[in-house]
mmCIF file of C-alpha atoms in Angstrom:
data_model
loop_
_atom_site.group_PDB
_atom_site.id
_atom_site.type_symbol
_atom_site.label_atom_id
_atom_site.label_comp_id
_atom_site.label_asym_id
_atom_site.label_seq_id
_atom_site.Cartn_x
_atom_site.Cartn_y
_atom_site.Cartn_z
ATOM 1 C CA LEU A 1 0.086 0.028 -0.005
ATOM 2 C CA PHE A 2 1.105 3.640 -0.735
ATOM 3 C CA GLY A 3 -0.475 6.371 1.446
ATOM 4 C CA ASN A 4 -3.956 6.013 1.219
ATOM 5 C CA GLY A 5 -3.930 4.062 -1.939
ATOM 6 C CA TYR A 6 -4.971 0.835 -2.655
ATOM 7 C CA TRP A 7 -1.723 0.353 -4.875
ATOM 8 C CA THR A 8 0.701 2.243 -6.426
ATOM 9 C CA LEU A 9 2.406 1.806 -9.682
ATOM 10 C CA HIS A 10 5.672 3.437 -10.853
ATOM 11 C CA ALA A 11 5.944 3.859 -14.497
ATOM 12 C CA THR A 12 8.225 5.692 -17.104
ATOM 13 C CA VAL A 13 7.220 6.536 -20.643
ATOM 14 C CA THR A 14 9.644 7.746 -23.447
ATOM 15 C CA GLU A 15 8.662 9.070 -26.619
ATOM 16 C CA MET A 16 11.420 9.522 -29.281
ATOM 17 C CA VAL A 17 11.387 12.726 -31.228
ATOM 18 C CA PRO A 18 12.158 12.321 -35.017
ATOM 19 C CA TYR A 19 14.464 14.513 -36.882
ATOM 20 C CA GLU A 20 13.733 16.355 -40.152
ATOM 21 C CA THR A 21 15.932 15.952 -43.252
ATOM 22 C CA ILE A 22 17.071 19.068 -44.717
ATOM 23 C CA VAL A 23 18.378 18.939 -48.525
ATOM 24 C CA LYS A 24 20.379 21.658 -50.007
ATOM 25 C CA VAL A 25 21.445 21.800 -53.684
ATOM 26 C CA ASP A 26 24.995 21.825 -54.144
ATOM 27 C CA GLU A 27 25.827 22.481 -57.978
ATOM 28 C CA SER A 28 29.527 21.306 -57.509
ATOM 29 C CA LEU A 29 28.152 17.772 -57.014
ATOM 30 C CA LYS A 30 27.094 15.537 -59.825
ATOM 31 C CA THR A 31 23.480 14.156 -60.097
ATOM 32 C CA GLY A 32 23.092 11.527 -57.676
ATOM 33 C CA GLU A 33 26.086 12.426 -55.561
ATOM 34 C CA VAL A 34 25.168 12.935 -51.857
ATOM 35 C CA GLU A 35 26.954 14.560 -49.055
ATOM 36 C CA GLU A 36 25.843 14.643 -45.537
ATOM 37 C CA ASP A 37 26.805 17.600 -43.477
ATOM 38 C CA VAL A 38 25.042 16.884 -40.348
ATOM 39 C CA ALA A 39 24.042 13.451 -39.072
ATOM 40 C CA GLY A 40 20.359 13.344 -37.771
ATOM 41 C CA VAL A 41 19.950 12.675 -33.912
ATOM 42 C CA LEU A 42 16.507 11.557 -32.497
ATOM 43 C CA GLY A 43 15.369 13.585 -29.645
ATOM 44 C CA ASP A 44 13.396 12.209 -26.800
ATOM 45 C CA LYS A 45 10.867 12.900 -23.858
ATOM 46 C CA THR A 46 10.751 10.963 -20.664
ATOM 47 C CA GLY A 47 8.527 11.102 -18.146
ATOM 48 C CA LYS A 48 8.281 9.304 -14.652
ATOM 49 C CA TYR A 49 4.754 8.998 -12.962
ATOM 50 C CA ASP A 50 3.309 7.434 -9.823
ATOM 51 C CA ILE A 51 0.027 5.859 -10.290
ATOM 52 C CA MET A 52 -2.227 5.442 -7.379
ATOM 53 C CA TYR A 53 -5.487 3.641 -7.380
ATOM 54 C CA SER A 54 -7.912 4.340 -4.455
ATOM 55 C CA PRO A 55 -11.293 2.494 -4.477
ATOM 56 C CA TYR A 56 -13.226 5.637 -4.283
ATOM 57 C CA GLU A 57 -15.245 4.796 -7.434
ATOM 58 C CA ASP A 58 -17.184 1.566 -7.240
ATOM 59 C CA LEU A 59 -16.108 0.165 -10.632
ATOM 60 C CA PRO A 60 -17.318 -3.409 -11.682
ATOM 61 C CA GLY A 61 -14.500 -5.706 -12.124
ATOM 62 C CA ASP A 62 -15.435 -6.085 -16.024
ATOM 63 C CA THR A 63 -15.565 -2.528 -16.251
ATOM 64 C CA TYR A 64 -12.170 -1.834 -14.738
ATOM 65 C CA LYS A 65 -10.656 -4.606 -17.345
ATOM 66 C CA GLN A 66 -11.046 -2.500 -20.131
ATOM 67 C CA TYR A 67 -8.302 -0.451 -18.859
ATOM 68 C CA THR A 68 -5.314 -2.315 -20.040
ATOM 69 C CA SER A 69 -1.543 -1.476 -19.829
ATOM 70 C CA ASP A 70 -2.038 -0.467 -23.495
ATOM 71 C CA VAL A 71 -4.815 2.180 -22.288
ATOM 72 C CA ILE A 72 -2.688 3.421 -19.504
ATOM 73 C CA TYR A 73 0.608 3.834 -21.639
ATOM 74 C CA ALA A 74 -1.386 5.753 -24.313
ATOM 75 C CA ASP A 75 -2.819 8.172 -21.616
ATOM 76 C CA LEU A 76 0.751 8.773 -20.050
ATOM 77 C CA LEU A 77 2.285 9.137 -23.484
ATOM 78 C CA ALA A 78 -0.214 11.704 -24.330
ATOM 79 C CA ASN A 79 0.780 13.613 -21.147
ATOM 80 C CA VAL A 80 4.428 13.420 -22.172
ATOM 81 C CA ASP A 81 3.619 15.183 -25.474
ATOM 82 C CA THR A 82 2.306 18.317 -23.253
ATOM 83 C CA ASN A 83 5.940 18.608 -21.532
ATOM 84 C CA PRO A 84 4.389 18.365 -17.925
ATOM 85 C CA ALA A 85 6.014 19.715 -14.954
ATOM 86 C CA VAL A 86 7.313 17.947 -12.113
ATOM 87 C CA SER A 87 4.584 17.302 -9.365
ATOM 88 C CA ASP A 88 1.719 17.776 -11.992
ATOM 89 C CA MET A 89 -1.323 15.712 -11.403
ATOM 90 C CA PHE A 90 -4.164 14.410 -13.406
ATOM 91 C CA SER A 91 -6.702 11.593 -12.796
ATOM 92 C CA LYS A 92 -8.078 8.825 -15.084
ATOM 93 C CA PRO A 93 -10.686 6.205 -14.437
ATOM 94 C CA TRP A 94 -7.979 3.683 -13.860
ATOM 95 C CA GLY A 95 -6.048 5.906 -11.071
ATOM 96 C CA ASP A 96 -4.603 9.160 -10.081
ATOM 97 C CA VAL A 97 -1.276 10.334 -11.770
ATOM 98 C CA THR A 98 1.667 12.375 -10.163
ATOM 99 C CA VAL A 99 4.644 13.555 -12.342
ATOM 100 C CA THR A 100 7.707 12.619 -10.636
ATOM 101 C CA SER A 101 10.307 13.625 -13.369
ATOM 102 C CA PHE A 102 10.372 15.081 -16.778
ATOM 103 C CA THR A 103 13.470 15.365 -19.140
ATOM 104 C CA SER A 104 13.708 16.189 -22.941
ATOM 105 C CA SER A 105 16.177 16.606 -25.704
ATOM 106 C CA PRO A 106 15.470 18.300 -28.975
ATOM 107 C CA ALA A 107 16.411 16.204 -32.124
ATOM 108 C CA THR A 108 19.129 17.359 -34.305
ATOM 109 C CA ASN A 109 17.967 17.609 -38.091
ATOM 110 C CA ARG A 110 20.021 15.797 -40.814
ATOM 111 C CA VAL A 111 21.486 17.935 -43.511
ATOM 112 C CA LEU A 112 22.392 16.839 -46.887
ATOM 113 C CA ARG A 113 23.820 18.358 -49.962
ATOM 114 C CA VAL A 114 22.798 16.777 -53.201
ATOM 115 C CA GLY A 115 24.372 17.226 -56.906
ATOM 116 C CA ILE A 116 22.547 18.657 -59.455
ATOM 117 C CA ASP A 117 23.355 19.172 -63.079
ATOM 118 C CA TYR A 118 22.423 21.711 -65.596
ATOM 119 C CA THR A 119 22.818 22.269 -69.511
ATOM 120 C CA HIS A 120 24.170 25.468 -70.691
ATOM 121 C CA PHE A 121 24.116 27.104 -74.069
ATOM 122 C CA VAL A 122 27.352 29.312 -74.648
ATOM 123 C CA THR A 123 29.484 30.568 -77.522
ATOM 124 C CA GLU A 124 33.081 29.881 -78.174
ATOM 125 C CA ASP A 125 34.065 32.902 -75.775
ATOM 126 C CA GLY A 126 32.002 31.561 -72.905
ATOM 127 C CA THR A 127 29.088 33.933 -73.263
ATOM 128 C CA SER A 128 25.662 32.867 -73.359
ATOM 129 C CA VAL A 129 23.837 32.348 -76.661
ATOM 130 C CA ILE A 130 21.308 35.151 -77.485
ATOM 131 C CA ALA A 131 17.820 34.241 -78.278
ATOM 132 C CA ALA A 132 15.726 35.552 -81.122
ATOM 133 C CA ASP A 133 13.964 37.987 -78.817
ATOM 134 C CA GLY A 134 17.669 39.342 -77.810
ATOM 135 C CA THR A 135 17.704 37.754 -74.304
ATOM 136 C CA PRO A 136 20.517 35.507 -73.151
ATOM 137 C CA VAL A 137 19.283 31.677 -73.231
ATOM 138 C CA ALA A 138 19.221 30.500 -69.621
ATOM 139 C CA LYS A 139 20.714 27.164 -68.440
ATOM 140 C CA LYS A 140 18.216 24.431 -68.062
ATOM 141 C CA TYR A 141 17.763 21.933 -65.266
ATOM 142 C CA GLY A 142 19.140 18.352 -65.936
ATOM 143 C CA LEU A 143 21.098 17.249 -68.937
ATOM 144 C CA GLN A 144 19.372 18.227 -72.222
ATOM 145 C CA PRO A 145 20.201 17.658 -75.788
ATOM 146 C CA GLN A 146 21.322 20.372 -78.245
ATOM 147 C CA GLU A 147 19.090 23.024 -79.592
ATOM 148 C CA THR A 148 18.873 25.160 -82.578
ATOM 149 C CA PHE A 149 19.117 28.879 -82.384
ATOM 150 C CA ALA A 150 18.822 31.303 -85.129
ATOM 151 C CA GLY A 151 21.994 32.989 -86.336
ATOM 152 C CA TYR A 152 24.358 30.476 -84.543
ATOM 153 C CA GLU A 153 25.912 27.194 -85.660
ATOM 154 C CA TYR A 154 26.321 24.087 -83.486
ATOM 155 C CA VAL A 155 30.021 23.648 -82.642
ATOM 156 C CA THR A 156 30.488 20.836 -79.998
ATOM 157 C CA THR A 157 29.338 19.436 -76.528
ATOM 158 C CA ARG A 158 31.653 19.024 -73.431
ATOM 159 C CA THR A 159 30.919 17.885 -69.789
ATOM 160 C CA GLU A 160 32.490 20.045 -66.849
ATOM 161 C CA ALA A 161 33.964 18.687 -63.952
ATOM 162 C CA ASN A 162 30.674 19.097 -61.895
ATOM 163 C CA GLY A 163 28.889 17.224 -64.410
ATOM 164 C CA ASP A 164 27.073 19.930 -66.055
ATOM 165 C CA ARG A 165 26.776 19.747 -70.210
ATOM 166 C CA VAL A 166 27.923 22.604 -72.083
ATOM 167 C CA HIS A 167 26.589 23.077 -75.759
ATOM 168 C CA VAL A 168 28.901 25.415 -77.609
ATOM 169 C CA TYR A 169 27.754 27.373 -80.759
ATOM 170 C CA LYS A 170 29.438 30.090 -82.917
ATOM 171 C CA LYS A 171 27.869 32.764 -85.113
ATOM 172 C CA ALA A 172 26.676 31.310 -88.312
ATOM 173 C CA SER A 173 28.544 32.402 -91.407
ATOM 174 C CA ALA A 174 26.629 34.419 -93.869
ATOM 175 C CA THR A 175 25.900 32.547 -96.979
ATOM 176 C CA PRO A 176 26.982 34.482 -100.127
ATOM 177 C CA VAL A 177 24.278 35.072 -102.634
ATOM 178 C CA ALA A 178 25.282 33.462 -105.938
ATOM 179 C CA PRO A 179 24.905 36.198 -108.727
ATOM 180 C CA SER A 180 22.175 35.310 -111.424
ATOM 181 C CA PRO A 181 23.865 34.911 -114.854
ATOM 182 C CA ALA A 182 23.145 37.915 -117.238
ATOM 183 C CA THR A 183 20.692 36.853 -119.853
ATOM 184 C CA PRO A 184 22.219 37.326 -123.077
ATOM 185 C CA THR A 185 20.381 39.526 -125.347
ATOM 186 C CA THR A 186 19.406 38.548 -128.955
ATOM 187 C CA PRO A 187 21.142 40.981 -131.401
ATOM 188 C CA ALA A 188 18.516 42.499 -133.697
ATOM 189 C CA ALA A 189 18.379 41.001 -137.219
ATOM 190 C CA PRO A 190 19.830 43.503 -139.804
ATOM 191 C CA ALA A 191 17.012 44.802 -141.953
ATOM 192 C CA ALA A 192 17.403 43.185 -145.606
ATOM 193 C CA SER A 193 18.435 45.573 -148.098
ATOM 194 C CA THR A 194 16.273 45.497 -151.209
ATOM 195 C CA PRO A 195 18.516 45.955 -154.409
ATOM 196 C CA GLU A 196 17.187 49.172 -156.182
ATOM 197 C CA ALA A 197 15.692 48.340 -159.602
ATOM 198 C CA PRO A 198 17.139 50.219 -162.363
ATOM 199 C CA ALA A 199 15.354 53.403 -162.976
ATOM 200 C CA THR A 200 13.016 52.629 -166.395
ATOM 201 C CA PRO A 201 13.667 55.700 -168.613
ATOM 202 C CA LYS A 202 10.775 57.664 -169.292
ATOM 203 C CA THR A 203 8.875 57.241 -172.730
ATOM 204 C CA GLY A 204 10.227 60.589 -173.905
ATOM 205 C CA ASP A 205 13.795 59.700 -173.072
ATOM 206 C CA THR A 206 13.628 56.306 -174.854
ATOM 207 C CA ASN A 207 12.381 57.747 -178.234
ATOM 208 C CA LEU A 208 15.103 60.549 -177.903
ATOM 209 C CA PHE A 209 17.752 58.111 -177.426
ATOM 210 C CA ALA A 210 16.609 55.864 -180.328
ATOM 211 C CA ALA A 211 16.689 58.880 -182.708
ATOM 212 C CA PHE A 212 20.300 59.605 -181.423
ATOM 213 C CA ALA A 213 21.409 56.087 -182.105
ATOM 214 C CA MET A 214 20.124 56.270 -185.647
ATOM 215 C CA LEU A 215 21.768 59.409 -186.263
ATOM 216 C CA VAL A 216 24.903 57.996 -185.080
ATOM 217 C CA SER A 217 24.640 54.966 -187.345
ATOM 218 C CA GLY A 218 23.617 56.964 -190.295
ATOM 219 C CA MET A 219 26.894 59.139 -190.119
ATOM 220 C CA ILE A 220 29.150 55.935 -189.685
ATOM 221 C CA ALA A 221 27.560 54.594 -192.763
ATOM 222 C CA SER A 222 28.027 57.759 -194.616
ATOM 223 C CA ALA A 223 31.610 57.891 -193.410
ATOM 224 C CA ALA A 224 32.106 54.073 -194.648
ATOM 225 C CA ALA A 225 30.863 54.826 -198.264
ATOM 226 C CA PHE A 226 32.872 57.820 -198.582
ATOM 227 C CA ILE A 227 35.966 56.101 -197.805
ATOM 228 C CA THR A 228 34.981 53.215 -200.177
ATOM 229 C CA LYS A 229 34.425 55.623 -202.918
ATOM 230 C CA LYS A 230 37.715 57.349 -202.476
ATOM 231 C CA LYS A 231 39.464 54.055 -202.673
ATOM 232 C CA ASN A 232 37.968 53.286 -205.991
ATOM 233 C CA ALA A 233 38.810 56.472 -207.489
#
């Protein structure tokens, strides 16, 4: 017997306090690499109790049997969560409880650094490729394939020490415009010259010419006759 109690039970209840895991991105690590900066440590809350039962309530035996050790433990655990003070008291149908001790220690959160990879789009001098809208092309999360950008030609791809992928481009060469061959002009065909027809003498001119010819013929004939006569004489 304890005091005026029918019986007294000493109980110790401990609840473990879980820690959280804090994850930080570290770009110096590759994807899949994990570094632990701080190890996680569980916290705890521990309460010690004196439980006294006095038959001031007339509880039938069958009714009292429902308060099993699991029920009593759950009620004490709920009290531990309230961070009770020493000498606090509370009552339950299964008995009167006095807190005789309470201690607690906080959990230490686990801190991890995880790797992450990016894909960069740069020119040969290391500056960002400029998009069609005039803004620099931003890096993209993860390992991405090469892309096509207006005004640029793809050169090569390399992998950095931290796992990042870098696509390298250069300014596209201006394509010379081939001059169109001049269309040959067809020379104009020379105008065909029409030979001039001999002028046809006028009718009056024809008659005059004929008369002149007869006169000349007559003169020649007379001269010939004169010469013949002279030879005969």
